[in-house]
GROMACS .gro file of C-alpha atoms in nm:
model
  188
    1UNK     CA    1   0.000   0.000   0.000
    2UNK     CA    2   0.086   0.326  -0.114
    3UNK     CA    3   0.220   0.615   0.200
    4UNK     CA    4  -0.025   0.861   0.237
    5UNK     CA    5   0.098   1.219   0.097
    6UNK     CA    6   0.217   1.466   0.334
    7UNK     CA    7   0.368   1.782   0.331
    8UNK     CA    8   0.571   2.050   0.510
    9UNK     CA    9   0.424   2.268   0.764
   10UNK     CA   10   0.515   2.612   0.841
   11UNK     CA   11   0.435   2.618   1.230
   12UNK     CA   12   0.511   2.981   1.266
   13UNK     CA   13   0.284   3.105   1.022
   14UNK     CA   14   0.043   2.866   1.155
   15UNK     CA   15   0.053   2.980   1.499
   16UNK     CA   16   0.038   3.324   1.389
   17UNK     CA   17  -0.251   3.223   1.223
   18UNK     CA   18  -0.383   3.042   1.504
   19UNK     CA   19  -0.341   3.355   1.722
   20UNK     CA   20  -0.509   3.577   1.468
   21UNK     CA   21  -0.822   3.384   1.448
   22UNK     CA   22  -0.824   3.305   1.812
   23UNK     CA   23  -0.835   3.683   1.875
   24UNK     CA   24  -1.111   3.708   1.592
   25UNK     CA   25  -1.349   3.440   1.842
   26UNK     CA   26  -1.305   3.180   1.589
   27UNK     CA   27  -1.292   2.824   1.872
   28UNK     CA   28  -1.000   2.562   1.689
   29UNK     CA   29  -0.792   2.238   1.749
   30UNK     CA   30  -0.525   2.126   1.524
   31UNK     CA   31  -0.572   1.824   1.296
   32UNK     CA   32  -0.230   1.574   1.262
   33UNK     CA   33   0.056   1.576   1.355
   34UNK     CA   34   0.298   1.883   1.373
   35UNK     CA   35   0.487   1.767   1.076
   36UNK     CA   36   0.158   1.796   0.859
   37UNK     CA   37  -0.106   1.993   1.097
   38UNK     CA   38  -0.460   2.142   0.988
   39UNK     CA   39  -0.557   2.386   1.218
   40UNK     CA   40  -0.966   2.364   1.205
   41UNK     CA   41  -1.095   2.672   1.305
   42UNK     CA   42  -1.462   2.768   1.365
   43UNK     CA   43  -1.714   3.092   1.418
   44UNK     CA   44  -2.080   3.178   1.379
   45UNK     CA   45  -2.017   3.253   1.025
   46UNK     CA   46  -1.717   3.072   0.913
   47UNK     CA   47  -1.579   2.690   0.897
   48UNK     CA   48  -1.215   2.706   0.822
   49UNK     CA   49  -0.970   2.423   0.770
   50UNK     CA   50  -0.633   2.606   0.729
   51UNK     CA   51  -0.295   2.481   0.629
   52UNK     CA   52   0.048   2.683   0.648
   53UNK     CA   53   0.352   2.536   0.445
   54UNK     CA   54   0.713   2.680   0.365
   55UNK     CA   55   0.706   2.654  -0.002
   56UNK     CA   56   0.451   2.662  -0.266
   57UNK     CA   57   0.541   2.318  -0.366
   58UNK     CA   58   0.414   2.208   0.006
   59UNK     CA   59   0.098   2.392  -0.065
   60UNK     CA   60  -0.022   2.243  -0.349
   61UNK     CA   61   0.041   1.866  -0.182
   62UNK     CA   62  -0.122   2.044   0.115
   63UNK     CA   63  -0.414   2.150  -0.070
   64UNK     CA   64  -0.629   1.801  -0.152
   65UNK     CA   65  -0.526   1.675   0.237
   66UNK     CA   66  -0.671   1.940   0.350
   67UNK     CA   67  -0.995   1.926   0.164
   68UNK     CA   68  -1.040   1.558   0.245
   69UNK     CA   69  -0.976   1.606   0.597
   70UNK     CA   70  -1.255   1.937   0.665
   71UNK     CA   71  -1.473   1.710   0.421
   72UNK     CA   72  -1.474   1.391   0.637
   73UNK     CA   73  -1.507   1.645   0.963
   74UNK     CA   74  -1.793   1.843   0.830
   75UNK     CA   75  -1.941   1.519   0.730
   76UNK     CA   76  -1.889   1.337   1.058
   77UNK     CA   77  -2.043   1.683   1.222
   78UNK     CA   78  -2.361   1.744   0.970
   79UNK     CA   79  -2.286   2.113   1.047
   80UNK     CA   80  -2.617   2.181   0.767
   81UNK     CA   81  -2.629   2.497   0.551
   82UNK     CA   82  -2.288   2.610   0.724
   83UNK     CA   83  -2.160   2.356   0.459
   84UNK     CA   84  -2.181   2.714   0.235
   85UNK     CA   85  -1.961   2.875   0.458
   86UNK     CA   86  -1.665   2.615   0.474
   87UNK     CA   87  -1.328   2.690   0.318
   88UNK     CA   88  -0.973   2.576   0.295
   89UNK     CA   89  -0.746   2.819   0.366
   90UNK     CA   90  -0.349   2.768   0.248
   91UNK     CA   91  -0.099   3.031   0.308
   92UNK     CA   92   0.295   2.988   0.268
   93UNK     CA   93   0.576   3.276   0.290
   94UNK     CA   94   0.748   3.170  -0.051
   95UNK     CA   95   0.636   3.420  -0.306
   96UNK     CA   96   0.614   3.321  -0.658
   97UNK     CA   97   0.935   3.359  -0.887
   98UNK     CA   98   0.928   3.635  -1.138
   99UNK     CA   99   0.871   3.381  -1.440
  100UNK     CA  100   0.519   3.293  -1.298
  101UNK     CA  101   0.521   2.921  -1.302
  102UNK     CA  102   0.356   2.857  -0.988
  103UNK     CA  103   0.096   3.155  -1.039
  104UNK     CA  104  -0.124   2.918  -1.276
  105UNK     CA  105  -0.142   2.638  -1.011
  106UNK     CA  106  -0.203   2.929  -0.718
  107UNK     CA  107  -0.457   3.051  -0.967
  108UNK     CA  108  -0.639   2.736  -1.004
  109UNK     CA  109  -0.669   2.649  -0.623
  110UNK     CA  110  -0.850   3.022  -0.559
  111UNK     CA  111  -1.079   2.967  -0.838
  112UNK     CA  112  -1.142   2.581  -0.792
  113UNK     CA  113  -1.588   2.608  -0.715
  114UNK     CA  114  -1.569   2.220  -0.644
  115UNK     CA  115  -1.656   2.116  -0.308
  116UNK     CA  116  -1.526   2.402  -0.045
  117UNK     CA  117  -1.410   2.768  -0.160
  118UNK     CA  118  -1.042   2.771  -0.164
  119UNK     CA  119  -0.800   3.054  -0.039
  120UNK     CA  120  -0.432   3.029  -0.153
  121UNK     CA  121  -0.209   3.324  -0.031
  122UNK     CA  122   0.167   3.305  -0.120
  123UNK     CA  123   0.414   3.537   0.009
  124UNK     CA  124   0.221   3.596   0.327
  125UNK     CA  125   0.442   3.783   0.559
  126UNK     CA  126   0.503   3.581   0.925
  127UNK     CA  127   0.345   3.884   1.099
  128UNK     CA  128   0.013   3.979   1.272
  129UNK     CA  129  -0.044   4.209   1.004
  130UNK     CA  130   0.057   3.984   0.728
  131UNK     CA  131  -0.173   3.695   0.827
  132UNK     CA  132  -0.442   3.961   0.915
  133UNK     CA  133  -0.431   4.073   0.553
  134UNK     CA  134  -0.433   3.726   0.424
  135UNK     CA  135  -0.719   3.627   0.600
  136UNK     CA  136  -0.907   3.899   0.522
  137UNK     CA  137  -1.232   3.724   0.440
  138UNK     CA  138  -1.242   3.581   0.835
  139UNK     CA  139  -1.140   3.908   1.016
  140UNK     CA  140  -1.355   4.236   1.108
  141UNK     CA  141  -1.147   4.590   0.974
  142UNK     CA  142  -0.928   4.752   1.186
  143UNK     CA  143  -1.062   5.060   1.382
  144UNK     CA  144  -0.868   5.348   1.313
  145UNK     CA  145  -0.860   5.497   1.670
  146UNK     CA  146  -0.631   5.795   1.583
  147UNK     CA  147  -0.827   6.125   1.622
  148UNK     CA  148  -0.612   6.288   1.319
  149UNK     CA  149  -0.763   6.043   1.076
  150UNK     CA  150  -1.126   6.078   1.206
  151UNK     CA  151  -1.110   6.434   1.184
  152UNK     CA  152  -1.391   6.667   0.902
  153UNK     CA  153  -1.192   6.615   0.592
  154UNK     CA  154  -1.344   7.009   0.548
  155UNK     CA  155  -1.183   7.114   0.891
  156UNK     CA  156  -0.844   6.974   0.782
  157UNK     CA  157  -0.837   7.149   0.477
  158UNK     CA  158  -0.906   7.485   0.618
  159UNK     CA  159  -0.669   7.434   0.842
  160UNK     CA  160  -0.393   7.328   0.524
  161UNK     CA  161  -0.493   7.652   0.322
  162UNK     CA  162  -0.374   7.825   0.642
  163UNK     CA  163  -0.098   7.668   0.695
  164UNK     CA  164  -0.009   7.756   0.350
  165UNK     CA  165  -0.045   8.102   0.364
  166UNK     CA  166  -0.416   8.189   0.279
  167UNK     CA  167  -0.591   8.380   0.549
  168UNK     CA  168  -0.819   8.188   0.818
  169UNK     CA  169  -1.121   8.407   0.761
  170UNK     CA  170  -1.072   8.324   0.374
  171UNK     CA  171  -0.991   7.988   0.403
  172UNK     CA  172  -1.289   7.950   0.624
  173UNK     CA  173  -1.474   8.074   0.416
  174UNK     CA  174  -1.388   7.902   0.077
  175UNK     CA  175  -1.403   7.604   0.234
  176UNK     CA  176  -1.807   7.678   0.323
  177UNK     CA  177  -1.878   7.809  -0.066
  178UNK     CA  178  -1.699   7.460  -0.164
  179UNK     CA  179  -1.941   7.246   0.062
  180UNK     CA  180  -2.202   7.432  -0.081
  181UNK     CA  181  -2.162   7.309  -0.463
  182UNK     CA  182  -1.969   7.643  -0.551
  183UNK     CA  183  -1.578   7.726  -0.669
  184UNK     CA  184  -1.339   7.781  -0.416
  185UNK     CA  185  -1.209   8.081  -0.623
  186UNK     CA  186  -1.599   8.211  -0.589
  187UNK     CA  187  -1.460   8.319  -0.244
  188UNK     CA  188  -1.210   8.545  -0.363
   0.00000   0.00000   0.00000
């Protein structure tokens, strides 16, 4: 009999992943062992069997594994119409070479509708940030909590003409004639 297929596991990226979806209130276990671990990874909205691998090579071996093993899990669990929601998720740091050869492959995996929507990310940084943005799908958006970039887009820009030299009370005021459908230069 023939040796099941394995492949290589990236187990920073996947606990960085881990960690990122833990904080996002997705509940998860790991699948196999450490050598070839799944991380399954679950929400309210979202079933997510997730592999991380060093090269691209290891993802594309990584990718039918993975499918087969959220298939027989889902299966086994008769989750119901969360079956729509299910996806395999494979990210690796390698990024493609410049001739493109493993784009076509990458390609195929994201836009493979049999079975489970598929997520291949290559070149995914081994950051917070990095896995953040390639599990985009799976996280909320990022407040922006600094009171410069919440500010009236209006107020900023009166306060930019003044800095540049124009007047307040004309600023102020070509600012108000703009709001109101006119031409700034109306104001002058």
């Amino acid at each position: 009999m023939m040796a099941e297929p394995t492949f290589r596991a990236d187990p920073d990226l996947a606990a960085i992943a881990r960690e990122v979806l833990s904080t996002e209130g997705f509940a998860h276990e790991s699948i196999g062992e450490a050598a070839a671990g799944i991380l399954l990874a679950e929400n309210r909205y979202f079933i997510i069997a997730l592999a991380a691998t060093p090269t691209i090579s290891d993802l594309l071996i990584a990718e039918p594994i993975v499918e087969r093993t959220v298939s027989e899990r889902i299966e086994a669990a008769n989750v119901g119409p969360k079956l729509w929601d299910a996806y395999v998720v494979l990210l690796t740091q390698e990024r493609p070479s410049e001739e493109g050869s493993a784009s076509r492959p990458l390609f195929g995996i994201n836009y493979d509708t049999r079975g489970f929507r598929r997520i291949a990310r290559a070149g995914v940084e081994p950051t917070i940030r990095g896995v953040r943005n390639a599990l985009t799908p799976f996280v909320q958006p990022v407040r922006l909590e600094d009171a410069g970039l919440m500010d009236d887009p209006f107020d900023s820009l009166a306060t930019a003409l003044v800095k540049h030299g124009i007047e307040p009370e004309l600023a102020s005021r070509s600012v108000e004639i703009f709001q109101q459908g006119g031409r700034i230069d109306d104001a002058l």
